[in-house]
């Protein structure tokens, strides 16, 4: 698998797009999606919620486990991906594309987000 | 290939290293996600556990179950020893047949659930007891102790067998390509020695998926060749490698208990709704008899919690240990839960107070991390294969 170069990554295996008009898109990496197994339920933050970098803002359930979803940045949620709520398997089939999770108006970014190469080394994938 | 169950790869060596099955290299070459299971490194899934599950329901799946514990009991009093040690009527088992049974403590608590095959391959009484991987040592020690006063040999055969299972409606057609054994004459819960893909195998019509299927006990050195032969024979039928994750959802849909979840030393077979495996009519004392007679009476006069099925109305998945609630009270707890690929909704097995355990009972929910989700109470199993 390859981690798209234009994204940045958290050590909790979320990816973050470059802010476009101050709004970034958040998802989980292919590595994380594979580790979870088939995702069957996604609880995403609601529009208007304030999310905080490094804190939980939802959960992803797979056949075998429940995983907290962390936000890689601090800001206000502007959109949650209803397609993923309706069909959580998108997280597995297209983690970097149609399986994105939410959009956030970024107020503050932590300094320790990883580049694609750094994340590849960190995750071993 | 060499017998890897005896000689683990160097990087996995060491006292605490997980044990590897004879098919370890196959799993790795297939890119399996591996998991520790009872000290064994086992394939959890190869790609999507949902796809594997559905393949077993509609076509066929191939499992490596080499972590299961085989114990051979032989000698002139083998049947008597097993009748004393186990709760089932082993003496009445015909040669070539298998039986689901349990080994209990003196207090009636379940030590393990077992399948016992009567083989008598050398003209003398011979049984193979198959224990759960997590309990294999306990069962071996208990059987050895309980057999001490009988003319029997209890032999640890865990290293003597690899175990492959072909499960699913197309499994008879797949296996028939590789063996001359009379599969049509082989009944459910029966086993016969034969040759599969040129290697000696005990062919058993058993499984843990709710589907028709076969379990093949072979020498570990033959496991890889047999795996490849089965995959080749099953290619056009849609046979896929299947991991422990889908095995768990398959057995849950079929309402089959799992040791450590539905069955524990804290429960008797009667508490688990499996009192039928206890055969009081057999002659003589057996370990646990007195306590089990009391448990049977208790179950009759004052039903304890009952093992029942729950089907979610929503999409959130219940997990083992989650409280079952009704009217603001805790009325039970979940023992196993998962999204059911066949039903398309989450399901759970749960011990629920008898007052709320009947199918159709209204107002029952599961507390999923603080939020009460509505669940429908149903009779087990969730799924029965079409006859």
Short mmCIF file of C-alpha atoms in Angstrom, two decimals:
data_model
loop_
_atom_site.label_atom_id
_atom_site.label_comp_id
_atom_site.label_asym_id
_atom_site.label_seq_id
_atom_site.Cartn_x
_atom_site.Cartn_y
_atom_site.Cartn_z
CA UNK A 1 0.00 0.00 0.00
CA UNK A 2 1.16 3.57 -0.46
CA UNK A 3 0.40 6.65 1.56
CA UNK A 4 -0.44 9.66 -0.63
CA UNK A 5 2.40 12.21 -0.61
CA UNK A 6 0.15 15.28 -0.40
CA UNK A 7 -1.40 14.23 2.94
CA UNK A 8 -0.10 14.52 6.48
CA UNK A 9 -0.51 11.84 9.11
CA UNK A 10 -1.00 11.43 12.85
CA UNK A 11 0.49 8.67 14.96
CA UNK A 12 -3.11 7.54 15.61
CA UNK A 13 -3.28 6.67 11.90
CA UNK A 14 -5.47 9.51 10.70
CA UNK A 15 -4.67 11.43 7.57
CA UNK A 16 -5.28 15.14 7.03
CA UNK A 17 -5.48 17.00 3.74
CA UNK A 18 -3.92 20.39 3.21
CA UNK A 19 -6.43 23.06 4.27
CA UNK A 20 -8.40 24.36 1.35
CA UNK A 21 -10.01 27.69 2.37
CA UNK A 22 -9.12 26.75 5.92
CA UNK A 23 -10.99 23.42 5.74
CA UNK A 24 -9.17 20.06 5.84
CA UNK A 25 -10.47 16.56 5.26
CA UNK A 26 -9.78 13.77 7.78
CA UNK A 27 -9.78 10.01 7.30
CA UNK A 28 -7.96 6.95 8.53
CA UNK A 29 -5.08 5.38 6.66
CA UNK A 30 -5.18 2.20 4.64
CA UNK A 31 -2.87 0.65 7.24
CA UNK A 32 -5.40 1.44 9.98
CA UNK A 33 -8.34 0.25 7.89
CA UNK A 34 -6.57 -3.05 7.23
CA UNK A 35 -5.74 -3.45 10.89
CA UNK A 36 -9.37 -2.88 11.90
CA UNK A 37 -10.80 -5.38 9.46
CA UNK A 38 -14.22 -4.84 7.91
CA UNK A 39 -15.63 -1.60 9.33
CA UNK A 40 -19.32 -2.07 10.09
CA UNK A 41 -20.29 1.08 11.96
CA UNK A 42 -18.96 4.61 12.02
CA UNK A 43 -19.90 7.19 14.61
CA UNK A 44 -18.63 10.51 13.27
CA UNK A 45 -18.55 13.94 14.88
CA UNK A 46 -21.54 16.15 14.04
CA UNK A 47 -21.41 19.36 12.03
CA UNK A 48 -20.69 22.20 14.43
CA UNK A 49 -18.83 20.02 16.95
CA UNK A 50 -15.49 21.30 18.13
CA UNK A 51 -12.82 18.63 17.87
CA UNK A 52 -9.46 18.77 19.62
CA UNK A 53 -6.18 17.44 18.29
CA UNK A 54 -5.35 14.10 19.87
CA UNK A 55 -8.78 13.67 21.48
CA UNK A 56 -11.51 11.21 20.58
CA UNK A 57 -14.30 12.49 18.36
CA UNK A 58 -16.05 9.29 17.29
CA UNK A 59 -15.65 5.58 16.92
CA UNK A 60 -15.22 2.95 14.29
CA UNK A 61 -16.50 -0.57 14.82
CA UNK A 62 -15.24 -3.58 12.97
CA UNK A 63 -16.22 -7.22 13.25
CA UNK A 64 -13.71 -7.78 16.01
CA UNK A 65 -13.20 -4.48 17.77
CA UNK A 66 -14.22 -0.95 18.56
CA UNK A 67 -11.68 1.79 17.96
CA UNK A 68 -11.78 5.39 19.02
CA UNK A 69 -11.48 7.95 16.28
CA UNK A 70 -9.11 10.78 17.15
CA UNK A 71 -8.96 14.16 15.53
CA UNK A 72 -5.54 15.08 14.11
CA UNK A 73 -6.31 18.82 14.46
CA UNK A 74 -8.33 21.27 16.54
CA UNK A 75 -11.25 23.01 14.88
CA UNK A 76 -14.93 23.00 14.02
CA UNK A 77 -16.52 20.17 12.06
CA UNK A 78 -18.08 21.44 8.83
CA UNK A 79 -19.18 18.13 7.30
CA UNK A 80 -19.40 14.43 8.19
CA UNK A 81 -19.29 11.86 5.41
CA UNK A 82 -22.85 10.53 5.24
CA UNK A 83 -21.78 7.98 2.61
CA UNK A 84 -19.56 6.33 5.22
CA UNK A 85 -22.34 6.37 7.82
CA UNK A 86 -24.58 4.63 5.28
CA UNK A 87 -21.88 2.27 4.01
CA UNK A 88 -18.99 1.93 6.48
CA UNK A 89 -17.17 -0.50 4.16
CA UNK A 90 -16.02 2.57 2.19
CA UNK A 91 -13.41 3.04 4.92
CA UNK A 92 -11.88 -0.28 3.82
CA UNK A 93 -12.38 0.00 0.09
CA UNK A 94 -11.31 3.64 -0.37
CA UNK A 95 -9.68 4.93 2.83
CA UNK A 96 -7.97 7.88 1.11
CA UNK A 97 -10.88 8.76 -1.16
CA UNK A 98 -14.61 8.03 -0.78
CA UNK A 99 -13.96 6.68 2.73
CA UNK A 100 -12.97 10.08 4.19
CA UNK A 101 -14.63 10.73 7.57
CA UNK A 102 -15.14 14.42 8.27
CA UNK A 103 -14.09 17.95 7.30
CA UNK A 104 -12.86 20.44 9.83
CA UNK A 105 -12.22 24.20 9.80
CA UNK A 106 -8.73 24.11 11.24
CA UNK A 107 -8.09 26.40 14.23
CA UNK A 108 -4.85 24.80 15.31
CA UNK A 109 -2.57 22.09 14.01
CA UNK A 110 -0.17 20.13 16.17
CA UNK A 111 3.48 20.39 15.19
CA UNK A 112 4.12 16.66 15.14
CA UNK A 113 2.06 15.59 12.13
CA UNK A 114 4.05 13.26 9.89
CA UNK A 115 4.85 13.43 6.22
CA UNK A 116 3.90 10.46 4.02
CA UNK A 117 7.44 9.09 4.18
CA UNK A 118 7.66 9.57 7.95
CA UNK A 119 4.30 7.84 8.41
CA UNK A 120 5.32 4.98 6.14
CA UNK A 121 8.36 4.44 8.33
CA UNK A 122 6.35 4.88 11.55
CA UNK A 123 3.67 2.38 10.58
CA UNK A 124 6.02 0.02 8.80
CA UNK A 125 3.71 0.22 5.79
CA UNK B 1 7.99 -29.02 3.73
CA UNK B 2 9.43 -29.79 7.12
CA UNK B 3 7.31 -30.26 10.18
CA UNK B 4 7.18 -26.69 11.35
CA UNK B 5 4.95 -27.42 14.31
CA UNK B 6 7.94 -29.17 15.85
CA UNK B 7 10.55 -26.76 14.60
CA UNK B 8 9.36 -23.17 14.72
CA UNK B 9 11.16 -20.66 12.56
CA UNK B 10 14.25 -19.20 14.27
CA UNK B 11 12.84 -15.70 14.62
CA UNK B 12 9.89 -17.11 16.55
CA UNK B 13 11.98 -19.31 18.81
CA UNK B 14 12.03 -18.81 22.57
CA UNK B 15 9.96 -19.94 25.50
CA UNK B 16 7.21 -17.33 25.05
CA UNK B 17 7.17 -17.33 21.27
CA UNK B 18 3.84 -18.30 19.74
CA UNK B 19 3.56 -21.76 18.29
CA UNK B 20 3.37 -22.03 14.54
CA UNK B 21 1.26 -24.53 12.65
CA UNK B 22 2.59 -26.62 9.77
CA UNK B 23 0.77 -24.18 7.47
CA UNK B 24 2.43 -21.06 8.80
CA UNK B 25 4.39 -20.38 5.60
CA UNK B 26 1.21 -20.77 3.54
CA UNK B 27 -0.64 -18.21 5.67
CA UNK B 28 2.21 -15.73 5.33
CA UNK B 29 2.46 -16.21 1.59
CA UNK B 30 -1.27 -15.47 1.39
CA UNK B 31 -0.77 -12.24 3.34
CA UNK B 32 -2.93 -13.36 6.27
CA UNK B 33 -3.46 -11.08 9.24
CA UNK B 34 -2.19 -13.25 12.07
CA UNK B 35 -3.31 -13.23 15.69
CA UNK B 36 -2.28 -14.90 18.91
CA UNK B 37 -4.80 -17.54 19.86
CA UNK B 38 -4.14 -19.68 22.94
CA UNK B 39 -0.41 -19.37 22.37
CA UNK B 40 -0.60 -20.12 18.67
CA UNK B 41 0.01 -17.68 15.85
CA UNK B 42 -3.12 -18.21 13.76
CA UNK B 43 -4.65 -16.59 10.68
CA UNK B 44 -7.41 -14.16 11.67
CA UNK B 45 -8.35 -13.35 8.07
CA UNK B 46 -6.75 -13.30 4.65
CA UNK B 47 -8.59 -10.30 3.20
CA UNK B 48 -12.17 -9.50 4.18
CA UNK B 49 -13.65 -11.64 6.97
CA UNK B 50 -17.11 -10.80 5.64
CA UNK B 51 -16.27 -12.22 2.20
CA UNK B 52 -14.80 -15.34 3.84
CA UNK B 53 -17.95 -15.76 5.93
CA UNK B 54 -20.24 -15.46 2.92
CA UNK B 55 -18.04 -17.85 0.90
CA UNK B 56 -18.49 -20.53 3.59
CA UNK B 57 -22.27 -19.97 3.59
CA UNK B 58 -22.65 -20.10 -0.19
CA UNK B 59 -19.57 -21.94 -1.56
CA UNK B 60 -16.73 -23.19 0.62
CA UNK B 61 -13.91 -22.08 2.91
CA UNK B 62 -10.65 -23.75 3.94
CA UNK B 63 -9.52 -23.39 7.56
CA UNK B 64 -6.30 -24.27 9.39
CA UNK B 65 -7.38 -25.57 12.81
CA UNK B 66 -4.09 -27.17 13.76
CA UNK B 67 -4.16 -25.46 17.14
CA UNK B 68 -6.93 -27.79 18.35
CA UNK B 69 -5.76 -30.35 20.94
CA UNK B 70 -5.90 -34.05 20.05
CA UNK B 71 -5.66 -36.64 22.81
CA UNK B 72 -5.75 -40.37 22.04
CA UNK B 73 -7.21 -42.73 24.62
CA UNK B 74 -6.55 -46.44 23.96
CA UNK B 75 -6.62 -49.71 25.88
CA UNK B 76 -9.14 -52.32 26.94
CA UNK B 77 -10.92 -49.92 29.34
CA UNK B 78 -10.78 -46.80 27.17
CA UNK B 79 -14.57 -46.51 26.96
CA UNK B 80 -15.02 -47.04 30.70
CA UNK B 81 -12.35 -44.44 31.48
CA UNK B 82 -14.02 -41.86 29.23
CA UNK B 83 -17.46 -42.66 30.65
CA UNK B 84 -16.01 -41.87 34.08
CA UNK B 85 -14.12 -38.77 32.97
CA UNK B 86 -16.73 -37.14 30.71
CA UNK B 87 -20.45 -36.40 31.05
CA UNK B 88 -21.46 -38.15 27.80
CA UNK B 89 -22.21 -41.78 27.05
CA UNK B 90 -18.98 -42.69 25.31
CA UNK B 91 -19.38 -46.45 25.73
CA UNK B 92 -22.39 -46.37 23.40
CA UNK B 93 -20.47 -44.64 20.61
CA UNK B 94 -20.19 -46.80 17.49
CA UNK B 95 -16.88 -47.16 15.69
CA UNK B 96 -16.56 -44.38 13.13
CA UNK B 97 -18.93 -42.04 14.93
CA UNK B 98 -18.25 -38.80 16.79
CA UNK B 99 -19.99 -37.15 19.71
CA UNK B 100 -20.12 -33.67 21.20
CA UNK B 101 -19.57 -33.86 24.95
CA UNK B 102 -18.05 -32.05 27.92
CA UNK B 103 -15.55 -32.58 30.69
CA UNK B 104 -16.76 -31.13 34.00
CA UNK B 105 -15.30 -30.50 37.42
CA UNK B 106 -16.60 -32.31 40.53
CA UNK B 107 -18.74 -29.20 41.18
CA UNK B 108 -20.29 -29.49 37.70
CA UNK B 109 -18.41 -26.52 36.21
CA UNK B 110 -17.46 -26.97 32.57
CA UNK B 111 -13.73 -27.53 31.98
CA UNK B 112 -14.12 -27.84 28.22
CA UNK B 113 -16.42 -28.94 25.46
CA UNK B 114 -15.05 -31.77 23.34
CA UNK B 115 -15.62 -33.90 20.30
CA UNK B 116 -14.82 -37.57 20.83
CA UNK B 117 -14.28 -39.86 17.82
CA UNK B 118 -14.34 -43.64 18.20
CA UNK B 119 -11.67 -45.00 15.85
CA UNK B 120 -10.64 -48.52 16.99
CA UNK B 121 -8.13 -48.52 14.12
CA UNK B 122 -5.96 -51.29 15.57
CA UNK B 123 -8.73 -53.65 16.62
CA UNK B 124 -8.66 -52.37 20.20
CA UNK B 125 -10.77 -49.58 21.70
CA UNK B 126 -9.33 -46.25 20.57
CA UNK B 127 -10.81 -42.79 20.92
CA UNK B 128 -9.60 -39.40 19.80
CA UNK B 129 -10.64 -36.54 22.06
CA UNK B 130 -10.45 -33.10 20.47
CA UNK B 131 -10.17 -30.23 22.95
CA UNK B 132 -10.12 -26.47 22.49
CA UNK B 133 -6.62 -25.09 22.01
CA UNK B 134 -6.92 -22.97 25.14
CA UNK B 135 -7.86 -26.00 27.26
CA UNK B 136 -5.81 -28.77 25.65
CA UNK B 137 -3.32 -29.03 28.51
CA UNK B 138 -6.03 -28.93 31.19
CA UNK B 139 -7.99 -31.65 29.42
CA UNK B 140 -4.87 -33.77 28.92
CA UNK B 141 -3.94 -33.48 32.60
CA UNK B 142 -7.49 -34.21 33.77
CA UNK B 143 -7.92 -37.21 31.48
CA UNK B 144 -4.56 -38.58 32.55
CA UNK B 145 -5.50 -38.25 36.23
CA UNK B 146 -9.04 -39.58 35.82
CA UNK B 147 -7.81 -42.59 33.81
CA UNK B 148 -5.22 -43.63 36.38
CA UNK B 149 -7.29 -46.54 37.76
CA UNK B 150 -8.20 -47.92 34.33
CA UNK B 151 -6.30 -50.08 31.88
CA UNK B 152 -5.76 -47.28 29.34
CA UNK B 153 -3.11 -45.13 27.78
CA UNK B 154 -3.78 -41.40 27.46
CA UNK B 155 -1.53 -39.99 24.78
CA UNK B 156 -0.82 -36.37 23.94
CA UNK B 157 -1.22 -36.27 20.16
CA UNK B 158 -1.18 -32.51 19.72
CA UNK B 159 2.00 -32.69 17.65
CA UNK B 160 0.85 -35.70 15.67
CA UNK B 161 -1.86 -33.89 13.72
CA UNK B 162 -2.44 -30.89 11.58
CA UNK B 163 -6.15 -30.16 11.11
CA UNK B 164 -7.68 -28.68 7.97
CA UNK B 165 -11.40 -28.00 7.63
CA UNK B 166 -13.32 -27.59 4.38
CA UNK B 167 -16.68 -26.06 5.20
CA UNK B 168 -19.59 -24.98 3.06
CA UNK B 169 -22.21 -26.40 0.71
CA UNK B 170 -19.66 -27.16 -2.01
CA UNK B 171 -17.25 -29.00 0.29
CA UNK B 172 -18.46 -32.54 -0.62
CA UNK B 173 -17.87 -31.88 -4.32
CA UNK B 174 -14.42 -30.45 -3.66
CA UNK B 175 -13.31 -33.28 -1.40
CA UNK B 176 -14.73 -35.95 -3.73
CA UNK B 177 -12.15 -34.93 -6.34
CA UNK B 178 -9.33 -35.91 -3.99
CA UNK B 179 -10.52 -39.09 -2.30
CA UNK B 180 -12.10 -42.45 -3.01
CA UNK B 181 -13.59 -42.50 0.48
CA UNK B 182 -17.36 -42.98 0.61
CA UNK B 183 -18.31 -39.40 1.39
CA UNK B 184 -21.96 -39.96 0.57
CA UNK B 185 -22.07 -42.68 3.21
CA UNK B 186 -20.30 -40.54 5.78
CA UNK B 187 -22.90 -39.12 8.12
CA UNK B 188 -22.78 -35.86 10.06
CA UNK B 189 -20.69 -36.45 13.19
CA UNK B 190 -18.88 -39.46 11.77
CA UNK B 191 -15.28 -40.04 10.76
CA UNK B 192 -13.40 -42.60 8.71
CA UNK B 193 -9.75 -43.20 7.92
CA UNK B 194 -8.95 -42.71 4.26
CA UNK B 195 -6.63 -41.11 1.76
CA UNK B 196 -7.04 -37.53 0.59
CA UNK B 197 -4.78 -36.16 -2.16
CA UNK B 198 -2.57 -39.20 -1.65
CA UNK B 199 -2.00 -38.72 2.07
CA UNK B 200 -3.52 -40.66 4.97
CA UNK B 201 -6.22 -38.69 6.75
CA UNK B 202 -8.97 -39.11 9.26
CA UNK B 203 -11.92 -37.69 7.34
CA UNK B 204 -14.59 -36.38 9.70
CA UNK B 205 -17.92 -34.84 8.78
CA UNK B 206 -17.80 -32.26 11.53
CA UNK B 207 -17.36 -28.55 11.77
CA UNK B 208 -18.16 -25.39 13.62
CA UNK B 209 -19.76 -23.23 10.97
CA UNK B 210 -23.36 -24.41 10.67
CA UNK B 211 -22.59 -25.73 7.19
CA UNK B 212 -21.92 -29.17 5.79
CA UNK B 213 -18.20 -29.81 5.79
CA UNK B 214 -15.24 -31.96 6.64
CA UNK B 215 -12.37 -31.87 9.06
CA UNK B 216 -9.20 -33.61 7.92
CA UNK B 217 -6.66 -34.78 10.50
CA UNK B 218 -3.30 -35.43 8.84
CA UNK B 219 0.36 -35.64 9.78
CA UNK B 220 1.83 -32.13 9.90
CA UNK B 221 4.33 -32.97 7.16
CA UNK B 222 1.41 -33.53 4.78
CA UNK B 223 -0.51 -30.37 5.69
CA UNK B 224 0.91 -28.02 3.08
CA UNK B 225 0.49 -30.47 0.21
CA UNK B 226 -3.07 -31.17 1.26
CA UNK B 227 -3.85 -27.45 1.56
CA UNK B 228 -2.56 -26.81 -1.98
CA UNK B 229 -4.44 -29.82 -3.37
CA UNK B 230 -7.69 -28.65 -1.76
CA UNK B 231 -7.24 -25.10 -3.03
CA UNK B 232 -6.62 -26.40 -6.56
CA UNK B 233 -9.59 -28.78 -6.41
CA UNK B 234 -11.82 -26.04 -5.04
CA UNK B 235 -10.73 -23.19 -7.32
CA UNK B 236 -13.63 -23.48 -9.74
CA UNK B 237 -16.09 -24.01 -6.86
CA UNK B 238 -15.06 -20.76 -5.19
CA UNK B 239 -13.11 -22.22 -2.27
CA UNK B 240 -11.28 -19.50 -0.33
CA UNK B 241 -8.92 -19.58 2.65
CA UNK B 242 -10.89 -18.63 5.75
CA UNK B 243 -9.60 -17.34 9.09
CA UNK B 244 -10.60 -17.47 12.72
CA UNK B 245 -12.53 -14.21 12.50
CA UNK B 246 -15.17 -15.60 10.15
CA UNK B 247 -15.12 -18.89 12.03
CA UNK B 248 -16.35 -16.94 15.05
CA UNK B 249 -19.17 -15.17 13.21
CA UNK B 250 -20.17 -18.44 11.49
CA UNK B 251 -20.42 -20.34 14.77
CA UNK B 252 -22.29 -17.46 16.38
CA UNK B 253 -24.92 -17.42 13.63
CA UNK B 254 -25.22 -21.20 14.11
CA UNK B 255 -25.78 -20.62 17.86
CA UNK B 256 -22.79 -22.73 18.85
CA UNK B 257 -21.13 -21.96 22.18
CA UNK B 258 -17.46 -21.03 22.50
CA UNK B 259 -15.42 -22.02 25.50
CA UNK B 260 -14.41 -18.96 27.53
CA UNK B 261 -17.48 -17.02 26.34
CA UNK B 262 -20.67 -19.09 26.60
CA UNK B 263 -18.99 -21.92 28.54
CA UNK B 264 -16.85 -21.49 31.67
CA UNK B 265 -15.96 -23.33 34.87
CA UNK B 266 -18.53 -21.08 36.56
CA UNK B 267 -21.41 -22.72 34.66
CA UNK B 268 -22.73 -26.27 34.50
CA UNK B 269 -23.99 -27.67 31.18
CA UNK B 270 -27.54 -27.08 32.50
CA UNK B 271 -26.83 -23.40 33.13
CA UNK B 272 -25.57 -23.16 29.55
CA UNK B 273 -28.72 -24.75 28.13
CA UNK B 274 -26.76 -27.85 27.14
CA UNK B 275 -28.01 -30.25 29.81
CA UNK B 276 -28.78 -32.74 27.06
CA UNK B 277 -25.08 -33.65 26.83
CA UNK B 278 -25.15 -34.98 30.41
CA UNK B 279 -26.12 -38.67 30.33
CA UNK B 280 -27.33 -39.66 33.81
CA UNK B 281 -28.64 -42.92 32.38
CA UNK B 282 -25.13 -44.30 31.85
CA UNK B 283 -23.91 -46.77 34.45
CA UNK B 284 -21.79 -45.83 37.41
CA UNK B 285 -20.33 -42.67 38.78
CA UNK B 286 -18.78 -40.01 36.58
CA UNK B 287 -16.90 -36.90 37.63
CA UNK B 288 -19.44 -34.21 38.48
CA UNK B 289 -22.47 -36.53 38.62
CA UNK B 290 -23.74 -35.48 42.07
CA UNK B 291 -23.38 -31.76 41.43
CA UNK B 292 -24.91 -32.09 37.97
CA UNK B 293 -27.97 -33.92 39.32
CA UNK B 294 -28.55 -30.96 41.61
CA UNK B 295 -27.94 -28.54 38.73
CA UNK B 296 -30.49 -30.38 36.59
CA UNK B 297 -33.11 -30.03 39.33
CA UNK B 298 -32.32 -26.36 39.81
CA UNK B 299 -32.64 -25.72 36.09
CA UNK B 300 -36.05 -27.44 36.15
CA UNK B 301 -37.55 -25.77 39.23
CA UNK B 302 -35.93 -22.34 39.23
CA UNK B 303 -34.62 -21.59 35.75
CA UNK B 304 -31.48 -19.49 35.95
CA UNK B 305 -30.44 -17.12 33.24
CA UNK B 306 -30.89 -18.63 29.82
CA UNK B 307 -28.67 -18.46 26.80
CA UNK B 308 -30.62 -16.60 24.16
CA UNK B 309 -30.20 -14.71 20.92
CA UNK B 310 -30.39 -10.95 20.41
CA UNK B 311 -30.69 -9.20 17.06
CA UNK B 312 -29.97 -5.49 16.81
CA UNK B 313 -32.50 -3.09 15.45
CA UNK B 314 -29.70 -0.62 14.81
CA UNK B 315 -26.12 -1.05 13.68
CA UNK B 316 -24.05 -0.88 16.86
CA UNK B 317 -22.28 -4.08 17.76
CA UNK B 318 -22.62 -5.71 21.19
CA UNK B 319 -19.44 -7.15 22.72
CA UNK B 320 -18.80 -9.81 25.35
CA UNK B 321 -19.56 -8.49 28.83
CA UNK B 322 -21.95 -5.70 27.79
CA UNK B 323 -25.07 -5.52 30.03
CA UNK B 324 -28.46 -6.60 28.72
CA UNK B 325 -31.10 -4.25 30.13
CA UNK B 326 -34.87 -4.02 30.40
CA UNK B 327 -36.94 -1.45 32.27
CA UNK B 328 -33.82 0.22 33.62
CA UNK B 329 -32.57 -3.04 35.17
CA UNK B 330 -29.66 -5.23 34.15
CA UNK B 331 -31.23 -8.58 33.17
CA UNK B 332 -28.21 -10.31 31.71
CA UNK B 333 -24.96 -9.95 29.85
CA UNK B 334 -23.65 -10.52 26.35
CA UNK B 335 -21.25 -13.46 25.90
CA UNK B 336 -20.52 -13.06 22.17
CA UNK B 337 -21.49 -10.39 19.70
CA UNK B 338 -20.69 -9.49 16.11
CA UNK B 339 -22.14 -8.06 12.96
CA UNK B 340 -23.87 -10.97 11.22
CA UNK B 341 -22.96 -11.06 7.53
CA UNK B 342 -25.91 -13.37 6.81
CA UNK B 343 -28.56 -11.33 8.66
CA UNK B 344 -26.99 -7.98 7.82
CA UNK B 345 -27.43 -6.82 11.42
CA UNK B 346 -25.44 -7.21 14.62
CA UNK B 347 -26.25 -10.30 16.69
CA UNK B 348 -25.38 -11.42 20.19
CA UNK B 349 -25.54 -14.51 22.35
CA UNK B 350 -26.38 -13.54 25.91
CA UNK B 351 -27.31 -15.01 29.27
CA UNK B 352 -30.62 -13.33 30.13
CA UNK B 353 -32.94 -13.74 33.13
CA UNK B 354 -35.58 -16.35 32.29
CA UNK B 355 -38.28 -13.65 32.62
CA UNK B 356 -36.81 -11.79 29.62
CA UNK B 357 -35.27 -14.66 27.67
CA UNK B 358 -38.27 -15.84 25.64
CA UNK B 359 -38.26 -15.05 21.94
CA UNK B 360 -40.27 -11.92 21.26
CA UNK B 361 -39.86 -10.39 24.74
CA UNK B 362 -40.31 -6.66 24.29
CA UNK B 363 -38.25 -3.84 25.72
CA UNK B 364 -34.87 -5.52 25.84
CA UNK B 365 -31.75 -3.57 25.00
CA UNK B 366 -27.98 -3.75 25.21
CA UNK B 367 -25.96 -1.06 26.95
CA UNK B 368 -23.35 -0.24 24.33
CA UNK B 369 -20.85 1.99 26.08
CA UNK B 370 -23.51 4.03 27.83
CA UNK B 371 -26.17 4.11 25.15
CA UNK B 372 -29.09 1.66 25.31
CA UNK B 373 -29.64 0.14 21.90
CA UNK B 374 -32.87 -1.79 21.22
CA UNK B 375 -32.53 -5.52 20.56
CA UNK B 376 -34.98 -8.21 19.55
CA UNK B 377 -34.94 -11.43 21.61
CA UNK B 378 -34.87 -14.48 19.30
CA UNK B 379 -34.41 -18.21 19.69
CA UNK B 380 -31.02 -19.67 18.81
CA UNK B 381 -29.68 -20.40 16.26
CA UNK B 382 -29.79 -17.25 14.15
CA UNK B 383 -29.09 -19.31 11.05
CA UNK B 384 -29.96 -22.85 9.98
CA UNK B 385 -28.66 -24.23 6.76
CA UNK B 386 -31.28 -25.22 4.22
CA UNK B 387 -31.74 -29.00 4.10
#
